[in-house]
Short mmCIF file of C-alpha atoms in Angstrom, two decimals:
data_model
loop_
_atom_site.label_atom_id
_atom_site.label_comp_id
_atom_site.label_asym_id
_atom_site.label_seq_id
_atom_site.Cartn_x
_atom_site.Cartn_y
_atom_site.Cartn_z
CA UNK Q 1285 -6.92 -17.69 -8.91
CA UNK Q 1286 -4.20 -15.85 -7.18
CA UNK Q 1287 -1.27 -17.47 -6.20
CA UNK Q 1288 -0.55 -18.00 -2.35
CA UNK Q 1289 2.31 -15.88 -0.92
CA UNK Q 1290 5.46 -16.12 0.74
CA UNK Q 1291 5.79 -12.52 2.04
CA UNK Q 1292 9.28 -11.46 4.28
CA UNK Q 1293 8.58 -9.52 7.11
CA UNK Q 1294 11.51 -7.35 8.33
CA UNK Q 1295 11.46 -5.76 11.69
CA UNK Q 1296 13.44 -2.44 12.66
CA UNK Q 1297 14.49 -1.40 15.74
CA UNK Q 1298 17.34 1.74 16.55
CA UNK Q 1299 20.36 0.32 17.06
CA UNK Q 1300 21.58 0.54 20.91
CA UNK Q 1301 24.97 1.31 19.30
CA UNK Q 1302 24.53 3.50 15.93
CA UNK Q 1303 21.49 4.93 16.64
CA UNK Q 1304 20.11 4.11 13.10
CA UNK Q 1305 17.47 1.45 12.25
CA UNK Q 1306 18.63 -2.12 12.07
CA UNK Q 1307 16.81 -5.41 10.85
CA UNK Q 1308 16.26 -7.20 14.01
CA UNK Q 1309 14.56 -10.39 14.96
CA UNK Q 1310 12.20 -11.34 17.91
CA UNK Q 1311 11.02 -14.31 19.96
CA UNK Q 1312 7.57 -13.81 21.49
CA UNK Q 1313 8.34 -10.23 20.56
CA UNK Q 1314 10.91 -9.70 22.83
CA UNK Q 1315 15.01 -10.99 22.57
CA UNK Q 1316 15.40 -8.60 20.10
CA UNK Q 1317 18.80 -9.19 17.97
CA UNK Q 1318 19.93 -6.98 15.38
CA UNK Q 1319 20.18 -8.94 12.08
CA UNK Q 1320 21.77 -6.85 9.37
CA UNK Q 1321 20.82 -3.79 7.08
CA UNK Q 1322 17.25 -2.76 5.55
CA UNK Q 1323 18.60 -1.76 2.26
CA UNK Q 1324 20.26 -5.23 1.68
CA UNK Q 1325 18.11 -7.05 2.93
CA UNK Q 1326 15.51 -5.96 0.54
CA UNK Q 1327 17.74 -6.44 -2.24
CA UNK Q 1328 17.98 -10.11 -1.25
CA UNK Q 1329 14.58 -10.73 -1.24
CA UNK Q 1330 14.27 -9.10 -4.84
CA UNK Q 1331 16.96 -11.39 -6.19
CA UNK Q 1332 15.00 -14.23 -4.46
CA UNK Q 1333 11.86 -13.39 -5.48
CA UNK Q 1334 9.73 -13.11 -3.01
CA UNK Q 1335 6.06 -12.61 -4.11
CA UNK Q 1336 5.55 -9.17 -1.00
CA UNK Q 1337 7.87 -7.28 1.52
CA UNK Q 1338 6.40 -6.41 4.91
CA UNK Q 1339 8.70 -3.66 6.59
CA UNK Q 1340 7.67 -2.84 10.32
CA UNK Q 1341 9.16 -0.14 12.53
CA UNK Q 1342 8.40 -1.21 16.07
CA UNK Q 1343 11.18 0.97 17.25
CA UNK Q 1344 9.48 2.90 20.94
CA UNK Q 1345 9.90 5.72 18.90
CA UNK Q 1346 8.40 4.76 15.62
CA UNK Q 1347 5.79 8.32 16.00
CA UNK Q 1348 8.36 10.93 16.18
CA UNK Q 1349 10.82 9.18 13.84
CA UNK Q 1350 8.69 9.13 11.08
CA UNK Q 1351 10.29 10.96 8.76
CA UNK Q 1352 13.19 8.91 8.93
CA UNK Q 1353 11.37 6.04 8.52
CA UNK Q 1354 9.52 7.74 5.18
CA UNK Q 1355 13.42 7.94 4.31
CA UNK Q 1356 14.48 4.54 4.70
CA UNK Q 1357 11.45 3.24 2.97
CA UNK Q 1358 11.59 5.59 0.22
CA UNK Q 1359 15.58 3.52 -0.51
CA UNK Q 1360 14.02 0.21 -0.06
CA UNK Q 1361 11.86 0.90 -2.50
CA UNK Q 1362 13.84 1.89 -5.05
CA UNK Q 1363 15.33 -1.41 -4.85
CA UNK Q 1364 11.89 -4.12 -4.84
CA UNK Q 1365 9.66 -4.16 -7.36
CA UNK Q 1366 7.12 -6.08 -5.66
CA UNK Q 1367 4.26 -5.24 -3.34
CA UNK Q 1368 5.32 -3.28 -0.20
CA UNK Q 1369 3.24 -3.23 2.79
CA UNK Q 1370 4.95 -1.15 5.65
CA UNK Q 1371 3.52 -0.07 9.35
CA UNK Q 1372 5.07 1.03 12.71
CA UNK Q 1373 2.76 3.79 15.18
CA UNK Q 1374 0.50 4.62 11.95
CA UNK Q 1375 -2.30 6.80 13.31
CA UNK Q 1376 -3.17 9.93 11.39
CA UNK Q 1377 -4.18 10.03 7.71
CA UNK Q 1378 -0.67 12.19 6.33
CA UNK Q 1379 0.96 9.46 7.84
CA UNK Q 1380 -0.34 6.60 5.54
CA UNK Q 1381 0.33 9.58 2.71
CA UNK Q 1382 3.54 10.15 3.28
CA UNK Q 1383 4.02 6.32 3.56
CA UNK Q 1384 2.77 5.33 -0.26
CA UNK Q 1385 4.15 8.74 -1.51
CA UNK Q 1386 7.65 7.06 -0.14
CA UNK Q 1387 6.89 3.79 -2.40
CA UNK Q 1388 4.78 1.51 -0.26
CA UNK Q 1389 1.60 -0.03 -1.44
CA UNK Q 1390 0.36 -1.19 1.48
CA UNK Q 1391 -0.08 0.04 5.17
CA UNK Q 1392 -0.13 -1.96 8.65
CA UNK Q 1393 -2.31 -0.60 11.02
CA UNK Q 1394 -2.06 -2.53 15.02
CA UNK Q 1395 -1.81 -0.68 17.86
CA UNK Q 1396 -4.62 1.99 16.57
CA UNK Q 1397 -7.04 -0.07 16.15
CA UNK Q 1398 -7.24 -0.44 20.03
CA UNK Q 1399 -7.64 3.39 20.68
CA UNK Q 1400 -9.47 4.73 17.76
CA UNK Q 1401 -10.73 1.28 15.82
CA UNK Q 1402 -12.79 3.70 12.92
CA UNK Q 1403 -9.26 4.95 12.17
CA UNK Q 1404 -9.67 1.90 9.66
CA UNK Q 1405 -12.43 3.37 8.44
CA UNK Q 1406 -11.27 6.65 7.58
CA UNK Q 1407 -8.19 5.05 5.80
CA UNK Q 1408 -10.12 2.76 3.88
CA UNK Q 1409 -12.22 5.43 2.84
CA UNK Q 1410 -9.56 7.96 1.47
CA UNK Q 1411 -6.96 5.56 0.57
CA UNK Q 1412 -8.94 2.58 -0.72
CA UNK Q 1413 -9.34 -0.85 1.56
CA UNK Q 1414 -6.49 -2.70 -0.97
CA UNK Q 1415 -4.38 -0.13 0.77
CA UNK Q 1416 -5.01 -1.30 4.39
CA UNK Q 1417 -4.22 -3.96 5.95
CA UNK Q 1418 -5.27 -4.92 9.87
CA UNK Q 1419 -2.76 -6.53 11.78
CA UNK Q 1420 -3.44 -8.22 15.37
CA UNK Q 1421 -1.37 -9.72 17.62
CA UNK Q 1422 -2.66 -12.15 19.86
CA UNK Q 1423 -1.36 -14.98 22.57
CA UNK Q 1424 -2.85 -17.43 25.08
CA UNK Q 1425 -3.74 -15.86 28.11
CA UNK Q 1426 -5.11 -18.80 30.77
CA UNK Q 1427 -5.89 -20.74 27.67
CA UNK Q 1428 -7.84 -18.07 25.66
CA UNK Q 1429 -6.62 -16.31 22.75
CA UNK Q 1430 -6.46 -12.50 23.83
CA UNK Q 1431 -5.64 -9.48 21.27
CA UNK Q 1432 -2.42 -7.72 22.44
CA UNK Q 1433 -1.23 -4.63 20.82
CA UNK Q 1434 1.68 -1.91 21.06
CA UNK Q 1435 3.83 -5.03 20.43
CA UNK Q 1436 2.88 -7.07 23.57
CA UNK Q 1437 2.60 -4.39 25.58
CA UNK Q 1438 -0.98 -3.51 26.32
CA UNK Q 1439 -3.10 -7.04 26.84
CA UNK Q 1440 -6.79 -7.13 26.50
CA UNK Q 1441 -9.61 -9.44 26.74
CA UNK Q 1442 -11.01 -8.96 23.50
CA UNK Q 1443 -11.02 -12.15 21.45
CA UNK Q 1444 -9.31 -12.33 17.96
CA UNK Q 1445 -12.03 -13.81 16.76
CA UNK Q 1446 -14.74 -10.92 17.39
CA UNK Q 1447 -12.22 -8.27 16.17
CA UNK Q 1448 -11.35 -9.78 13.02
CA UNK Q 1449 -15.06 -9.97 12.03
CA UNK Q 1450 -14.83 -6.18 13.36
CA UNK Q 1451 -12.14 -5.06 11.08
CA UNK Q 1452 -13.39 -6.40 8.33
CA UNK Q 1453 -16.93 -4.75 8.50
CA UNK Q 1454 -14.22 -0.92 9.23
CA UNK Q 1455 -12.97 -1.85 5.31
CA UNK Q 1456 -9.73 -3.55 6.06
CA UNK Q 1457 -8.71 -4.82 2.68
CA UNK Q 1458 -6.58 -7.84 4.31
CA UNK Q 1459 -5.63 -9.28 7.83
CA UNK Q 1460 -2.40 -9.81 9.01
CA UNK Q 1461 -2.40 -12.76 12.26
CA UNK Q 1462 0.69 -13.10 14.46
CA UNK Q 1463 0.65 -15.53 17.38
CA UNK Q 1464 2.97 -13.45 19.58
CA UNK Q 1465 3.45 -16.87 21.52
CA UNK Q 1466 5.01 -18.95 18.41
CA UNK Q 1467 7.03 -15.80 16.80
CA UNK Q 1468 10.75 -16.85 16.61
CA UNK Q 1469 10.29 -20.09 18.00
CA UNK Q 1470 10.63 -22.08 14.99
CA UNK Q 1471 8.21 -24.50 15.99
CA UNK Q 1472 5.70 -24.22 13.59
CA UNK Q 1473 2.31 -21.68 12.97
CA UNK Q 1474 -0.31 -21.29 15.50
CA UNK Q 1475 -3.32 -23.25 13.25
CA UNK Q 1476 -6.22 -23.39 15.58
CA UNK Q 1477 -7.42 -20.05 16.33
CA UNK Q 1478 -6.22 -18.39 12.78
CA UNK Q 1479 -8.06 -21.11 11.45
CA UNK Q 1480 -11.13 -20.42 12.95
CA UNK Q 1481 -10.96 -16.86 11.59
CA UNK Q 1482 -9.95 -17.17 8.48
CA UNK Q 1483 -12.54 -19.73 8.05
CA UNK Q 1484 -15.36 -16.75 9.19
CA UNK Q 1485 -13.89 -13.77 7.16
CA UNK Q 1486 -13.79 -12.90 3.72
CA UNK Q 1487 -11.18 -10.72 2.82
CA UNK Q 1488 -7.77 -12.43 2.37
CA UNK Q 1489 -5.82 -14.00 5.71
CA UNK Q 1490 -2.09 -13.83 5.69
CA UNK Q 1491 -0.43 -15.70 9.41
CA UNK Q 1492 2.50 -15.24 10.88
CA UNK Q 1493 4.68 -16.56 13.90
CA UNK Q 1494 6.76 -19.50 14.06
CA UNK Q 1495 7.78 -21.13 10.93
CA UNK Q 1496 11.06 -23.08 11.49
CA UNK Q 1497 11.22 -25.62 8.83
CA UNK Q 1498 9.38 -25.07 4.97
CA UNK Q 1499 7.11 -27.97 6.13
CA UNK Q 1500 5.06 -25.56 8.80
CA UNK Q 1501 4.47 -23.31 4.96
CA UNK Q 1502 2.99 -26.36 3.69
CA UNK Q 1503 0.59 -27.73 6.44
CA UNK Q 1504 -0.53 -24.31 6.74
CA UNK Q 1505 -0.89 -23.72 3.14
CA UNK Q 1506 -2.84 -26.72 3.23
CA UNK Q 1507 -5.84 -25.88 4.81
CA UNK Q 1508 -6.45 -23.78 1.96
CA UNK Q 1509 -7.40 -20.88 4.51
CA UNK Q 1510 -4.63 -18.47 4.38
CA UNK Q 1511 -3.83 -16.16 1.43
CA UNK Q 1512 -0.33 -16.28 2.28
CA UNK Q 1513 2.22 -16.75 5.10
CA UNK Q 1514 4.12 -14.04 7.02
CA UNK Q 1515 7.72 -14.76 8.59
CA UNK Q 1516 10.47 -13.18 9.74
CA UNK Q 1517 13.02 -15.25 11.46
CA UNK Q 1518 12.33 -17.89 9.08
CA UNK Q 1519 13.59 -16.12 6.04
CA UNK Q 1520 16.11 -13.45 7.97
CA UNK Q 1521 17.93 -16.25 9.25
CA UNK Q 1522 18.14 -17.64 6.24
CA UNK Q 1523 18.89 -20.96 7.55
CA UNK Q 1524 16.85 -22.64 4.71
CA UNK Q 1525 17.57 -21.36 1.35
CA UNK Q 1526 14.65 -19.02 -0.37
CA UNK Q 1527 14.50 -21.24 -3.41
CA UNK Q 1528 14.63 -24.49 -1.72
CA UNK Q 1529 12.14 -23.53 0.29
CA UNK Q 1530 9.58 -22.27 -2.58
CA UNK Q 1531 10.92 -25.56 -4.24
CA UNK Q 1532 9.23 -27.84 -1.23
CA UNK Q 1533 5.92 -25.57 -1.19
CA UNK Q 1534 5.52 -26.28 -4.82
CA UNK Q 1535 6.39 -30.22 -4.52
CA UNK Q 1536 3.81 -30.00 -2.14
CA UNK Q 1537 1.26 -29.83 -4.76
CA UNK Q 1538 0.45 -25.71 -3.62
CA UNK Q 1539 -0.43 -22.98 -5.69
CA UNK Q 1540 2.97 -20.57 -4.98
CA UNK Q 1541 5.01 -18.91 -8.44
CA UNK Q 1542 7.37 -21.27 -9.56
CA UNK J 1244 12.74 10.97 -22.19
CA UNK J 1245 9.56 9.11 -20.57
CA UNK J 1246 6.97 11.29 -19.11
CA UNK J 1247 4.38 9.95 -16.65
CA UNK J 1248 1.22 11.64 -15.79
CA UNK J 1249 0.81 12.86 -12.71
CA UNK J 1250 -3.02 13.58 -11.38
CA UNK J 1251 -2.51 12.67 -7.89
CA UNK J 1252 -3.79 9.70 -7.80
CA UNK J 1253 -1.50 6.64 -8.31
CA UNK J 1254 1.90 5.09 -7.15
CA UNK J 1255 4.09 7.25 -9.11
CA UNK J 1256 7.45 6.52 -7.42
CA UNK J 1257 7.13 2.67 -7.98
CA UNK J 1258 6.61 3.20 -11.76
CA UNK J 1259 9.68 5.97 -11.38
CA UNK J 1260 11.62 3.67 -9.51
CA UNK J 1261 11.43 1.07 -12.21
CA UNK J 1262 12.38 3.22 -15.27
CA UNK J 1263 15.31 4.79 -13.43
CA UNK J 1264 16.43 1.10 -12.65
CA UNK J 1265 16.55 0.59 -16.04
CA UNK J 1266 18.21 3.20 -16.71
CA UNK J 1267 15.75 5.74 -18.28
CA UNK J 1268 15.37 9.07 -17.73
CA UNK J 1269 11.53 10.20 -16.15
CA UNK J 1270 9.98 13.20 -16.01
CA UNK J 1271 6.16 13.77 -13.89
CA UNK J 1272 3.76 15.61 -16.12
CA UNK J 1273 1.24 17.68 -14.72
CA UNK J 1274 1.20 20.80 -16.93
CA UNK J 1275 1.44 21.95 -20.26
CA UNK J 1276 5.56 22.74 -20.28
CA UNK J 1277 6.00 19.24 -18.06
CA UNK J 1278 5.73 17.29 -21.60
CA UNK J 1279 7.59 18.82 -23.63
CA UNK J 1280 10.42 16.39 -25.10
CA UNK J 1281 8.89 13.16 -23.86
CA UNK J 1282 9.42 10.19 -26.54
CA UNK J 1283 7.31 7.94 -24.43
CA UNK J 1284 4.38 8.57 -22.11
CA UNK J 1285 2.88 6.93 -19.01
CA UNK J 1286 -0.82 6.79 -17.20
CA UNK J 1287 -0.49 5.00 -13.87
CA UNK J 1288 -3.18 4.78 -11.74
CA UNK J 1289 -4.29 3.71 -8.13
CA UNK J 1290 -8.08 3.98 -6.91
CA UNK J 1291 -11.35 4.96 -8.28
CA UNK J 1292 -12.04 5.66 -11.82
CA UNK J 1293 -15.18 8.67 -10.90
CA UNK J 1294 -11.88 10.82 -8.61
CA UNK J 1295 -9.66 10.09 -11.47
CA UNK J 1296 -11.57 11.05 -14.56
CA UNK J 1297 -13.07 14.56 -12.41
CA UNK J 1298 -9.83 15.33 -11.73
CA UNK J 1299 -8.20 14.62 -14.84
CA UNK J 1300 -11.07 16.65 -16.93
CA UNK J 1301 -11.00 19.28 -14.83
CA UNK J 1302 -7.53 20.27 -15.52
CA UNK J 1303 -5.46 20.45 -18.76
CA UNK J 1304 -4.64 17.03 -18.55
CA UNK J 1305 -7.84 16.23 -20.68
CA UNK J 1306 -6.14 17.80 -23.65
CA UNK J 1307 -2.80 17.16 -22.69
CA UNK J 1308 -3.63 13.17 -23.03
CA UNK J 1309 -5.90 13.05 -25.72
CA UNK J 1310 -3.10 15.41 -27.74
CA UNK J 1311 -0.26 13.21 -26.98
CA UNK J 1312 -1.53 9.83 -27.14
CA UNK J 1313 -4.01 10.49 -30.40
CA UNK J 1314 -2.82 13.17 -32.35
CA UNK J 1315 1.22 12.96 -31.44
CA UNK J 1316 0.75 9.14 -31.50
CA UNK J 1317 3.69 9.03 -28.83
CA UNK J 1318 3.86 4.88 -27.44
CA UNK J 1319 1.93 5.03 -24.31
CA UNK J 1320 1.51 3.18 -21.47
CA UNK J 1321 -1.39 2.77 -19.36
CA UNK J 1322 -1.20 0.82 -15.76
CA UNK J 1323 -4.32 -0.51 -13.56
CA UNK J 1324 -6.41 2.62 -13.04
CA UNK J 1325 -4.32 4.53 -15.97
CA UNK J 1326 -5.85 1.59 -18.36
CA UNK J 1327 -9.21 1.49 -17.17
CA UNK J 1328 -9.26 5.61 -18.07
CA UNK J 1329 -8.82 4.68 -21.57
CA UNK J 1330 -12.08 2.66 -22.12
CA UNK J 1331 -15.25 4.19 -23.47
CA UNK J 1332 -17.22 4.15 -19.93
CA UNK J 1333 -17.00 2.69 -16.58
CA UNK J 1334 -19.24 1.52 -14.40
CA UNK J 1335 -17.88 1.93 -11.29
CA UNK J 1336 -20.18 3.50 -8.61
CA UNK J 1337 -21.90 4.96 -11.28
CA UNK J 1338 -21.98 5.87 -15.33
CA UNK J 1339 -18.58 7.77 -15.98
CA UNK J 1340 -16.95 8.35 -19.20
CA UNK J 1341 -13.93 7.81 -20.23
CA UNK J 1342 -10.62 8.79 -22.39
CA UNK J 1343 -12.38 6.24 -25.41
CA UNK J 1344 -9.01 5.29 -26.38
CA UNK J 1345 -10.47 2.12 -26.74
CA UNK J 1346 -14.12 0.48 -27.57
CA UNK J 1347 -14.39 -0.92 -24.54
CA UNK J 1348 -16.17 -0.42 -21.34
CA UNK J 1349 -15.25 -1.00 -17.42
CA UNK J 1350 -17.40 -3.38 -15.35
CA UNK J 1351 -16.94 -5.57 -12.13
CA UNK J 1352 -15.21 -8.96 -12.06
CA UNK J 1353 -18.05 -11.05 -11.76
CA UNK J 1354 -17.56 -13.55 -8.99
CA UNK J 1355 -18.71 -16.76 -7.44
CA UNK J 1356 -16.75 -18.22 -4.71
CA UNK J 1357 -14.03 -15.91 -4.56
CA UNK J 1358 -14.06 -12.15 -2.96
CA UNK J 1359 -12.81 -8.80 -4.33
CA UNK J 1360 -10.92 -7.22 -5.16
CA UNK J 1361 -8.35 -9.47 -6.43
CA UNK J 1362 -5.34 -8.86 -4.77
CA UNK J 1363 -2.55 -11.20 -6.05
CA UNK J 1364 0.03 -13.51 -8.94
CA UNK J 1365 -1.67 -14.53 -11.46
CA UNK J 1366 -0.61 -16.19 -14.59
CA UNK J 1367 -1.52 -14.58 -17.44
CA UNK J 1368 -1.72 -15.67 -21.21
CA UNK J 1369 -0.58 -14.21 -24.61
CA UNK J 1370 0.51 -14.15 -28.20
CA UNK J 1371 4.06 -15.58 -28.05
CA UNK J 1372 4.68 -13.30 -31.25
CA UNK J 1373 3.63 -10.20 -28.90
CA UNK J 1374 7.35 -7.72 -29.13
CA UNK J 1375 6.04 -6.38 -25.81
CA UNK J 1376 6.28 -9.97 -24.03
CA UNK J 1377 8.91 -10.61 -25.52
CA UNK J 1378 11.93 -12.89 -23.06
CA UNK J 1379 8.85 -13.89 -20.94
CA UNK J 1380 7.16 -17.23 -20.61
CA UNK J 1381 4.03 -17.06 -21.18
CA UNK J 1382 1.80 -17.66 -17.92
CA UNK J 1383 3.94 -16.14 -16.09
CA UNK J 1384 2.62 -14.45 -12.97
CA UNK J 1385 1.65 -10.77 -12.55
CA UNK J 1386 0.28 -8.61 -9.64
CA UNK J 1387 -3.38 -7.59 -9.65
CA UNK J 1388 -4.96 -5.47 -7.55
CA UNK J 1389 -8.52 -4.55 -8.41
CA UNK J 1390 -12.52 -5.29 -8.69
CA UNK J 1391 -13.09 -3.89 -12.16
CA UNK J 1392 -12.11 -5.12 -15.59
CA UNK J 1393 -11.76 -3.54 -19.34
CA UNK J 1394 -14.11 -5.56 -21.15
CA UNK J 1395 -13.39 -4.92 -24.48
CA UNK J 1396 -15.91 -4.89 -27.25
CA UNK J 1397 -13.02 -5.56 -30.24
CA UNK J 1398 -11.39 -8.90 -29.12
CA UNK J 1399 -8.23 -7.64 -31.47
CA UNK J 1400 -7.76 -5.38 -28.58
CA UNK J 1401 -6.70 -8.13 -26.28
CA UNK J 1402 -3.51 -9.05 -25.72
CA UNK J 1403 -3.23 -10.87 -22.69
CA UNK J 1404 -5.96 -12.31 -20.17
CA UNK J 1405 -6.06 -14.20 -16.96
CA UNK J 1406 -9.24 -16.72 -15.17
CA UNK J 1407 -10.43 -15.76 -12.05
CA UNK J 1408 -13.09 -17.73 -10.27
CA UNK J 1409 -14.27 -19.22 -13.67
CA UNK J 1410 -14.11 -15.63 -15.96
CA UNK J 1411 -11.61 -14.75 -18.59
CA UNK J 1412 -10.52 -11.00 -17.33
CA UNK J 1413 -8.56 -8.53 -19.67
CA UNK J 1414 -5.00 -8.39 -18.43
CA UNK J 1415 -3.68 -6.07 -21.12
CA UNK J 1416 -5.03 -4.44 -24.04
CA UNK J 1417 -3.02 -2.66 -27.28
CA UNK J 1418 -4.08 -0.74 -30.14
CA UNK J 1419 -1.83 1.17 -32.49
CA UNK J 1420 0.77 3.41 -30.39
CA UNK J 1421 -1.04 2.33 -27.13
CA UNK J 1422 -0.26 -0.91 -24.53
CA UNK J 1423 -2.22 -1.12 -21.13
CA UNK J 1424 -2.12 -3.05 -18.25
CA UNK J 1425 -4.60 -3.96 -15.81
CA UNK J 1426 -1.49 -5.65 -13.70
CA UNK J 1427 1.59 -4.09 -12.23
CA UNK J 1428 4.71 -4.37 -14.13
CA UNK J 1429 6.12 -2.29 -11.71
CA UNK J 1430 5.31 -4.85 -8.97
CA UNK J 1431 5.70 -7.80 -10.84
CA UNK J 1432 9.29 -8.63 -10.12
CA UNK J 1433 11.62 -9.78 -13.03
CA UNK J 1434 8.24 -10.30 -15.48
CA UNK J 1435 7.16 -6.81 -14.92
CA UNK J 1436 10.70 -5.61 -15.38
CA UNK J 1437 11.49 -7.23 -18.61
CA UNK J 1438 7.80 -5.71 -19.85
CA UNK J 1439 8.76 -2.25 -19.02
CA UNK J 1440 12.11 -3.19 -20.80
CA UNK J 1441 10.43 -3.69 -23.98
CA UNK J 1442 8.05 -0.94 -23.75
CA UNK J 1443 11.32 1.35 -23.07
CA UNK J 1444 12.27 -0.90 -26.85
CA UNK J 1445 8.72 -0.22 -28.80
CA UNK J 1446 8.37 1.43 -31.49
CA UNK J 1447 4.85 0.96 -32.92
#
């Protein structure tokens, strides 16, 4: 059976200052701070050994610098040898081309799926559903979960729940969920509603949003729901240790490489 | 020099990024000229086997393999799709036939509770005396991603395997001047590194 995963995600954002792309981190996807340097930071988490990279560009102009970004992925992957899933403004077909042509292996698709939803589809079709993954955002709105998407910018009523079921009948080889509302916080992973879908779905369910401390890997882990866990302050931050924290997974009796 | 094959369908800069890390020169092959002078050849491979083998025998490639790998008898190395190519038939979507580098033929991973494809780590087994695992523990984890498996008719064509929801699934084959993988080395971190290391090393 295939192991669970602990998979970095890395957010990039221009710089207000140098005008190039900086790591940055969020909180409720907002409070954006820059963090450090793509290139490095992926060399980290190959020394560390971290089982996937996730590399977003959620940069306002993530469209129109997207050659750039082909450019900066195309480095980082010439340092990782280990599964790449990228995303940022994907909406045409080239796009995701260009993308894997530049060394990923996987592509994000969000905000998207909100205007043109069969765009999954049509990627899953040409580029083969292990290539796509769906990724919704979603937060409590008067005590419902709602989808959000252009990175908390356009909120809608539709329910998590109905469009996970949705993208997996478009051919979206894996699901990304990110409680916008416990991103950064270090408080721990929203359970209840990714729960519920992972629980209804059957293509693999990775979460993400919140984790603080390596315990809030393991009670998630636990459930035996989620393919693998997401985070990006967590491990940016680096205020627990890589290793010790794949050492506490594992001495939690989970399935994770040694 | 190592060449890999080029037929537009697989993640060729991962598997270039690799052998340039460790320090080998890579050329792409697509034509005739293209492999000239490579010691060492490589069949990657991302998707599905039917757009692969059409594309692949309706070009010079056909030849260009099957010259190469059988009569030159350079080492070669096949990776996910790049294996699969090399069985006798496949069943995927259809009846297709292979490159019959090996007696062996390409069916789905037969599941129960699990879903596929199989997209993950996985600890795979093998001969401790195999030269191309060699400086790796054995059930160590590499990266899978597919739905169909190389089931081989000659079990001496085995040499590694992995379970997966309660089957025994081919994780590499070898036979003479030929090594396959139905895994990633190229993905699979410091394992996957030290395999392409010794394939760089083999001389069969």
């Amino acid at each position: 059976m295939s192991k669970l995963r602990l998979i970095p995600k890395l957010l990039l954002k221009k710089s207000n200052i140098f005008k190039n792309y900086v790591v940055v981190t969020s909180e409720k996807y907002s409070k954006y701070r820059d963090v450090g340097d793509l290139i490095s930071m992926a060399k980290i988490f190959q020394d560390q050994r971290s089982d996937e990279l996730i590399i977003l560009n959620i940069d306002d102009n993530n469209i129109t610098d997207f050659n750039h970004f082909c450019n900066l992925i195309s480095k980082a992957s010439e340092e990782i040898f280990m599964p790449l899933t990228v995303g940022g403004g994907i909406n045409q077909l080239d796009q995701i081309s260009k993308l894997l042509d530049s060394g990923a292996d996987k592509v994000s698709l969000n905000s998207i799926i909100y205007s043109d939803p069969h765009f999954i589809e049509k990627s899953s079709k040409k580029f083969g559903s292990q290539c796509i993954v769906a990724s919704i955002d979603y937060k409590l709105i008067n005590n419902k979960s709602r989808v959000v998407f252009n990175n908390g910018k356009i909120i809608t009523e539709i329910d998590p729940y109905d469009l996970a079921k949705k993208i997996v009948e478009l051919g979206a080889g894996e699901l990304i969920l990110t409680s916008i509302d416990n991103d950064g916080m270090k408080n721990g992973l929203e359970l209840d509603v990714s729960s519920k879908i992972a629980n209804s779905i059957n293509i693999p369910v990775i979460i993400s949003g919140g984790c603080g401390v390596s315990n809030h890997f393991c009670q998630a882990l636990s459930t035996n729901l989620f393919s693998g866990i997401s985070a990006g302050t967590f491990f940016v931050n680096r205020d627990q240790n890589f290793y010790e924290t794949r050492s506490h997974i594992l001495n939690a009796g989970l399935d994770i490489r040694k | 020099m190592i060449g890999v094959v080029n037929y537009g369908m697989g993640n060729i800069k991962s598997v270039y990024n690799a052998f340039y890390y460790l320090g080998e020169e890579v050329k792409i092959c697509q034509k005739k000229n293209d492999f000239n002078g490579i010691s060492k050849l490589i069949i990657p491979g991302v998707g599905a086997f039917e757009e692969a083998i059409n594309i692949i025998n309706n070009s010079d490639l056909h030849i260009l393999i099957k010259e190469y790998v059988e009569n030159k008898k350079i080492p070669t190395l096949g990776i996910c799709l790049g294996m699969q190519l090399m069985a006798k038939k496949s069943h995927e979507n259809g009846i297709y036939e292979g490159l019959n580098f090996f007696d062996a033929e390409v069916i789905k991973i037969p599941i129960k509770n699990k879903t596929i494809p199989n997209i993950g780590w996985n600890e795979i087994e093998f001969d401790r005396n195999d030269i191309l695992f060699n400086g790796i523990k054995n059930f160590s984890d590499f990266y899978f991603v597919h739905s169909y498996f190389m089931k081989c008719n000659n079990n001496n064509d085995i040499s590694s395997t992995y379970h997966y929801d309660g089957s025994i699934i081919t994780a590499s084959v070898k036979k003479e001047n030929i090594f396959a993988t139905q895994f990633h080395p190229e993905k699979s971190q410091e394992s996957g590194i030290r395999l392409l290391e010794n394939f760089i090393n083999w001389n069969p």
